[in-house]
Amino acid sequence: LANAFIRGNLHSVKIGSLELLECYLLLDVTLQKRSKEAAFTYAIIAAGVAHAITAACTQGTLSGCGCDKEKQGFYNQEEGWKWGGCSADIRYGLSFSKVFIDAREIRQNARTLMNLHNNEVGRKVLEKSMRLECKCHGVSGSCTTKTCWTTLPKFRQLGYILKEKYNHAVHVEPVRASRNKRPTFLKVKKPYSYRKPMDTDLVYIEKSPNYCEADPMTGSMGTQGRICNKTAQQANGCDLMCCGRGYNTHQYSRVWQCNCKFLWCCYVKCNTCSERTEVYTCK
């Protein structure tokens, strides 16, 4: 689950190697912060647990759950379909995620409020992304009746939605009760405002560190040596990723056998093809 975040910060991951340990250490440092990146990570992990548990229930690999029993046999006369197949029991997955993920948030502080809020955002994104699939039944391909069931979205789709929410995450600050110093809720960080963030917004308390420069203390691996896109205007473009430092150009040649034909008898004749490519890395 953490790969969605780690992929953007490390050059490569080799299972069982020092790079994998580096990934875990980076994720651990990130989760300790109260930044937008931590908000995204908590949300996608909460959504991921709910997604994985719901999928396992649908596949019958967990003994304590199965298909959604409330979505069986009921006929929707207005829309002309009835429940059939195995609908994903999303409520079970969401409930499991809430108990499993939220259980560790026992401290009564601002970070706990932030984590619980972002966990719930991740689960809401999953719940709202559930899809309705249907199958037609009838003679000669007609659709006399339809059976429908709910199914999980692709996990990558959740990642895209949460990434967009990360881009528009809301800066908040804790509001403390008058009788003690424990925070009671989070509000949008604006002067003379006590407006709470929307329950669909990712929230963060601290601004993100400078990811242009390597700093193990903040979880930043820097962008030096990162492969970038020379023409892109997005985050993977050299102008943005290299933070104004410029980029190096590497030229590579690849040679391979192509246009192979079988000739009688009995050998294969191929042409030699070559390709010259350029790779750009941040200075």
Coordinates of C-alpha atoms in Angstrom, one line a residue:
L1 CA 0.0 0.0 0.0
A2 CA 2.8 2.3 0.8
N3 CA 4.2 1.9 -2.7
A4 CA 1.8 4.6 -4.0
F5 CA 3.7 7.1 -2.0
I6 CA 7.2 5.6 -2.0
R7 CA 7.3 5.3 -5.8
G8 CA 7.5 9.1 -6.1
N9 CA 10.4 9.4 -3.7
L10 CA 12.8 6.6 -4.5
H11 CA 14.7 5.6 -7.6
S12 CA 14.1 1.8 -7.3
V13 CA 12.9 -0.9 -4.9
K14 CA 14.6 -4.2 -4.8
I15 CA 12.8 -6.8 -2.6
G16 CA 15.1 -8.1 0.2
S17 CA 17.7 -5.4 -0.4
L18 CA 18.9 -2.3 1.3
E19 CA 16.6 -0.2 -0.9
L20 CA 13.5 -1.9 0.6
L21 CA 14.7 -1.1 4.1
E22 CA 15.2 2.5 2.9
C23 CA 11.6 2.6 1.7
Y24 CA 10.3 1.5 5.1
L25 CA 12.5 4.0 6.9
L26 CA 11.2 6.8 4.5
L27 CA 7.6 5.8 5.1
D28 CA 8.1 5.7 8.8
V29 CA 9.6 9.2 8.8
T30 CA 6.8 10.5 6.6
L31 CA 4.1 9.1 8.8
Q32 CA 5.6 10.9 11.8
K33 CA 5.1 14.2 10.1
R34 CA 1.8 16.1 10.1
S35 CA 2.1 17.1 6.4
K36 CA 0.1 16.6 3.2
E37 CA 2.1 13.5 2.4
A38 CA 1.2 11.9 5.8
A39 CA -2.5 12.8 5.1
F40 CA -2.4 11.1 1.8
T41 CA -0.6 8.0 3.2
Y42 CA -3.1 7.6 6.0
A43 CA -6.1 8.0 3.7
I44 CA -4.8 5.5 1.1
I45 CA -3.9 2.9 3.7
A46 CA -7.4 3.1 5.3
A47 CA -9.0 2.8 1.9
G48 CA -6.6 0.0 1.0
V49 CA -7.4 -2.1 4.0
A50 CA -11.2 -1.7 3.4
H51 CA -10.7 -2.6 -0.3
A52 CA -8.6 -5.7 0.4
I53 CA -10.9 -7.0 3.1
T54 CA -14.0 -6.4 0.9
A55 CA -12.3 -8.2 -2.0
A56 CA -11.4 -11.1 0.2
C57 CA -15.0 -11.4 1.4
T58 CA -16.3 -11.4 -2.2
Q59 CA -13.8 -14.1 -3.2
G60 CA -14.8 -16.3 -0.2
T61 CA -11.3 -16.4 1.3
L62 CA -12.5 -15.1 4.7
S63 CA -14.7 -17.2 6.9
G64 CA -16.4 -14.3 8.7
C65 CA -17.9 -12.6 5.7
G66 CA -19.1 -13.1 2.2
C67 CA -21.5 -11.4 -0.3
D68 CA -23.7 -8.5 0.8
K69 CA -26.8 -10.3 2.0
E70 CA -29.0 -7.2 1.7
K71 CA -28.4 -7.1 -2.1
Q72 CA -29.9 -10.5 -3.0
G73 CA -33.2 -11.2 -4.8
F74 CA -34.8 -7.7 -4.4
Y75 CA -36.5 -6.5 -7.6
N76 CA -36.4 -2.9 -8.6
Q77 CA -39.5 -2.6 -10.7
E78 CA -39.0 1.0 -11.7
E79 CA -35.6 0.4 -13.3
G80 CA -36.3 -3.1 -14.4
W81 CA -33.6 -5.1 -12.6
K82 CA -33.0 -7.3 -9.6
W83 CA -30.1 -8.1 -7.4
G84 CA -28.0 -11.1 -8.4
G85 CA -24.5 -12.4 -8.4
C86 CA -22.3 -11.5 -5.5
S87 CA -22.4 -7.9 -4.4
A88 CA -19.3 -6.7 -2.5
D89 CA -20.0 -6.2 1.2
I90 CA -18.4 -2.8 1.4
R91 CA -19.9 -2.1 4.8
Y92 CA -18.0 -5.0 6.3
G93 CA -14.7 -3.8 4.8
L94 CA -15.3 -0.3 5.9
S95 CA -16.1 -1.4 9.4
F96 CA -13.0 -3.6 9.6
S97 CA -10.8 -0.8 8.4
K98 CA -12.3 1.6 11.0
V99 CA -11.6 -0.9 13.9
F100 CA -8.2 -2.0 12.6
I101 CA -6.7 1.3 11.5
D102 CA -8.4 3.8 13.9
A103 CA -7.6 1.6 17.0
R104 CA -4.1 2.9 17.3
E105 CA -5.2 6.5 17.5
I106 CA -5.6 6.6 21.3
R107 CA -3.8 9.9 22.1
Q108 CA -6.0 12.9 22.5
N109 CA -4.0 15.4 20.5
A110 CA -4.2 17.3 17.2
R111 CA -2.3 14.5 15.3
T112 CA -5.0 12.0 16.3
L113 CA -7.7 14.3 15.1
M114 CA -5.9 14.7 11.8
N115 CA -5.3 11.0 11.3
L116 CA -8.8 10.0 12.1
H117 CA -10.2 12.6 9.7
N118 CA -7.9 11.5 6.8
N119 CA -8.6 7.8 7.5
E120 CA -12.3 8.5 7.1
V121 CA -11.7 10.5 3.9
G122 CA -10.0 7.4 2.4
R123 CA -12.9 5.2 3.4
K124 CA -15.5 7.7 2.0
V125 CA -13.7 7.8 -1.3
L126 CA -13.9 4.0 -1.6
E127 CA -17.6 3.9 -0.6
K128 CA -18.5 6.6 -3.1
S129 CA -16.5 4.8 -5.9
M130 CA -18.4 1.5 -5.7
R131 CA -19.8 0.5 -9.1
L132 CA -23.0 -1.1 -10.2
E133 CA -22.6 -3.9 -12.8
C134 CA -25.5 -5.6 -14.6
K135 CA -26.1 -8.5 -16.9
C136 CA -29.0 -8.8 -19.3
H137 CA -31.2 -12.0 -19.6
G138 CA -33.6 -12.7 -22.4
V139 CA -34.3 -14.6 -25.6
S140 CA -32.0 -13.9 -28.6
G141 CA -30.0 -11.3 -26.8
S142 CA -32.9 -9.2 -25.6
C143 CA -32.8 -7.6 -22.2
T144 CA -36.0 -8.8 -20.7
T145 CA -34.6 -8.7 -17.2
K146 CA -31.3 -7.6 -15.7
T147 CA -29.5 -8.8 -12.6
C148 CA -27.1 -6.3 -11.0
W149 CA -24.5 -6.4 -8.3
T150 CA -22.1 -3.9 -6.7
T151 CA -18.4 -4.3 -7.3
L152 CA -15.2 -2.7 -6.1
P153 CA -13.4 0.0 -8.1
K154 CA -9.9 -0.5 -9.3
F155 CA -7.5 0.5 -6.5
R156 CA -5.6 2.7 -8.9
Q157 CA -8.8 4.8 -9.3
L158 CA -8.8 5.5 -5.6
G159 CA -5.2 6.5 -5.8
Y160 CA -6.0 9.0 -8.5
I161 CA -8.9 10.5 -6.5
L162 CA -6.9 10.8 -3.3
K163 CA -3.9 12.3 -5.3
E164 CA -6.3 15.0 -6.5
K165 CA -7.4 15.6 -2.9
Y166 CA -3.8 15.7 -1.9
N167 CA -3.3 18.5 -4.4
H168 CA -6.1 20.5 -2.7
A169 CA -5.5 19.4 0.9
V170 CA -6.7 21.9 3.6
H171 CA -4.3 23.5 6.1
V172 CA -5.9 23.2 9.6
E173 CA -5.1 23.9 13.2
P174 CA -6.4 22.5 16.4
V175 CA -9.0 24.3 18.6
R176 CA -8.5 23.7 22.3
A177 CA -11.3 23.6 24.9
S178 CA -11.2 26.3 27.5
R179 CA -11.0 24.0 30.5
N180 CA -8.0 21.9 29.4
K181 CA -5.3 21.9 26.7
R182 CA -6.6 19.0 24.8
P183 CA -7.8 19.9 21.2
T184 CA -11.5 19.2 20.6
F185 CA -11.6 19.7 16.8
L186 CA -9.7 21.0 13.8
K187 CA -10.5 24.2 12.0
V188 CA -9.3 25.7 8.7
K189 CA -6.2 27.8 9.4
K190 CA -7.5 31.3 8.6
P191 CA -7.6 34.4 10.8
Y192 CA -11.0 34.9 12.6
S193 CA -12.4 31.7 11.2
Y194 CA -13.7 28.7 13.0
R195 CA -14.9 26.8 9.9
K196 CA -14.3 23.1 10.1
P197 CA -12.9 21.4 7.0
M198 CA -15.2 19.4 4.9
D199 CA -15.4 15.7 5.7
T200 CA -14.2 14.9 2.1
D201 CA -11.0 17.1 2.3
L202 CA -7.6 15.8 3.3
V203 CA -6.2 17.9 6.1
Y204 CA -2.7 18.7 7.3
I205 CA -1.2 20.7 10.2
E206 CA 2.4 21.3 9.1
K207 CA 3.7 22.4 5.8
S208 CA 5.6 19.9 3.8
P209 CA 9.4 19.9 3.9
N210 CA 11.6 21.0 1.0
Y211 CA 11.6 17.9 -1.2
C212 CA 14.1 19.4 -3.6
E213 CA 17.0 18.6 -1.2
A214 CA 17.8 15.3 0.5
D215 CA 17.1 15.4 4.2
P216 CA 16.6 12.1 6.1
M217 CA 15.3 13.9 9.1
T218 CA 12.2 15.1 7.1
G219 CA 11.9 12.0 4.9
S220 CA 13.0 13.8 1.8
M221 CA 15.3 11.9 -0.6
G222 CA 15.8 14.9 -2.8
T223 CA 15.4 14.9 -6.6
Q224 CA 19.1 14.7 -7.7
G225 CA 19.5 11.9 -10.2
R226 CA 15.7 11.4 -10.7
I227 CA 14.6 10.6 -14.2
C228 CA 12.4 13.5 -15.6
N229 CA 10.4 14.3 -18.7
K230 CA 12.0 17.0 -20.8
T231 CA 8.7 18.2 -22.3
A232 CA 6.1 17.6 -19.6
Q233 CA 4.7 20.5 -17.6
Q234 CA 3.4 18.2 -14.8
A235 CA 5.3 17.2 -11.6
N236 CA 7.4 14.7 -13.5
G237 CA 8.7 17.4 -15.9
C238 CA 12.3 18.4 -15.6
D239 CA 11.5 22.1 -14.9
L240 CA 9.6 21.2 -11.8
M241 CA 11.2 18.1 -10.6
C242 CA 14.8 19.4 -10.8
C243 CA 13.8 22.5 -8.9
G244 CA 15.6 24.9 -11.3
R245 CA 18.9 23.1 -11.1
G246 CA 18.8 21.8 -14.7
Y247 CA 19.2 18.3 -15.9
N248 CA 21.7 16.0 -17.5
T249 CA 21.1 14.2 -20.9
H250 CA 22.1 10.6 -21.3
Q251 CA 22.2 8.9 -24.7
Y252 CA 21.7 5.2 -25.1
S253 CA 21.7 2.9 -28.1
R254 CA 19.8 -0.4 -28.2
V255 CA 20.4 -3.1 -30.8
W256 CA 18.1 -6.1 -31.4
Q257 CA 17.1 -8.6 -34.0
C258 CA 13.9 -7.7 -35.9
N259 CA 11.8 -8.6 -38.9
C260 CA 12.7 -12.3 -38.5
K261 CA 11.6 -14.8 -41.2
F262 CA 11.7 -18.5 -41.4
L263 CA 13.5 -19.7 -44.6
W264 CA 13.3 -23.2 -46.1
C265 CA 15.0 -25.1 -45.0
C266 CA 15.7 -24.6 -42.2
Y267 CA 16.9 -21.4 -40.6
V268 CA 15.7 -18.0 -39.4
K269 CA 16.9 -14.8 -41.0
C270 CA 16.7 -11.5 -39.1
N271 CA 17.6 -7.9 -39.7
T272 CA 19.4 -5.9 -37.2
C273 CA 17.5 -2.9 -35.8
S274 CA 18.8 -0.1 -33.6
E275 CA 17.3 2.7 -31.6
R276 CA 18.9 5.7 -30.0
T277 CA 17.1 7.1 -26.9
E278 CA 17.8 10.0 -24.5
V279 CA 17.2 9.9 -20.8
Y280 CA 17.1 13.0 -18.6
T281 CA 18.1 13.1 -15.0
C282 CA 18.1 16.0 -12.5
K283 CA 21.4 17.7 -11.6

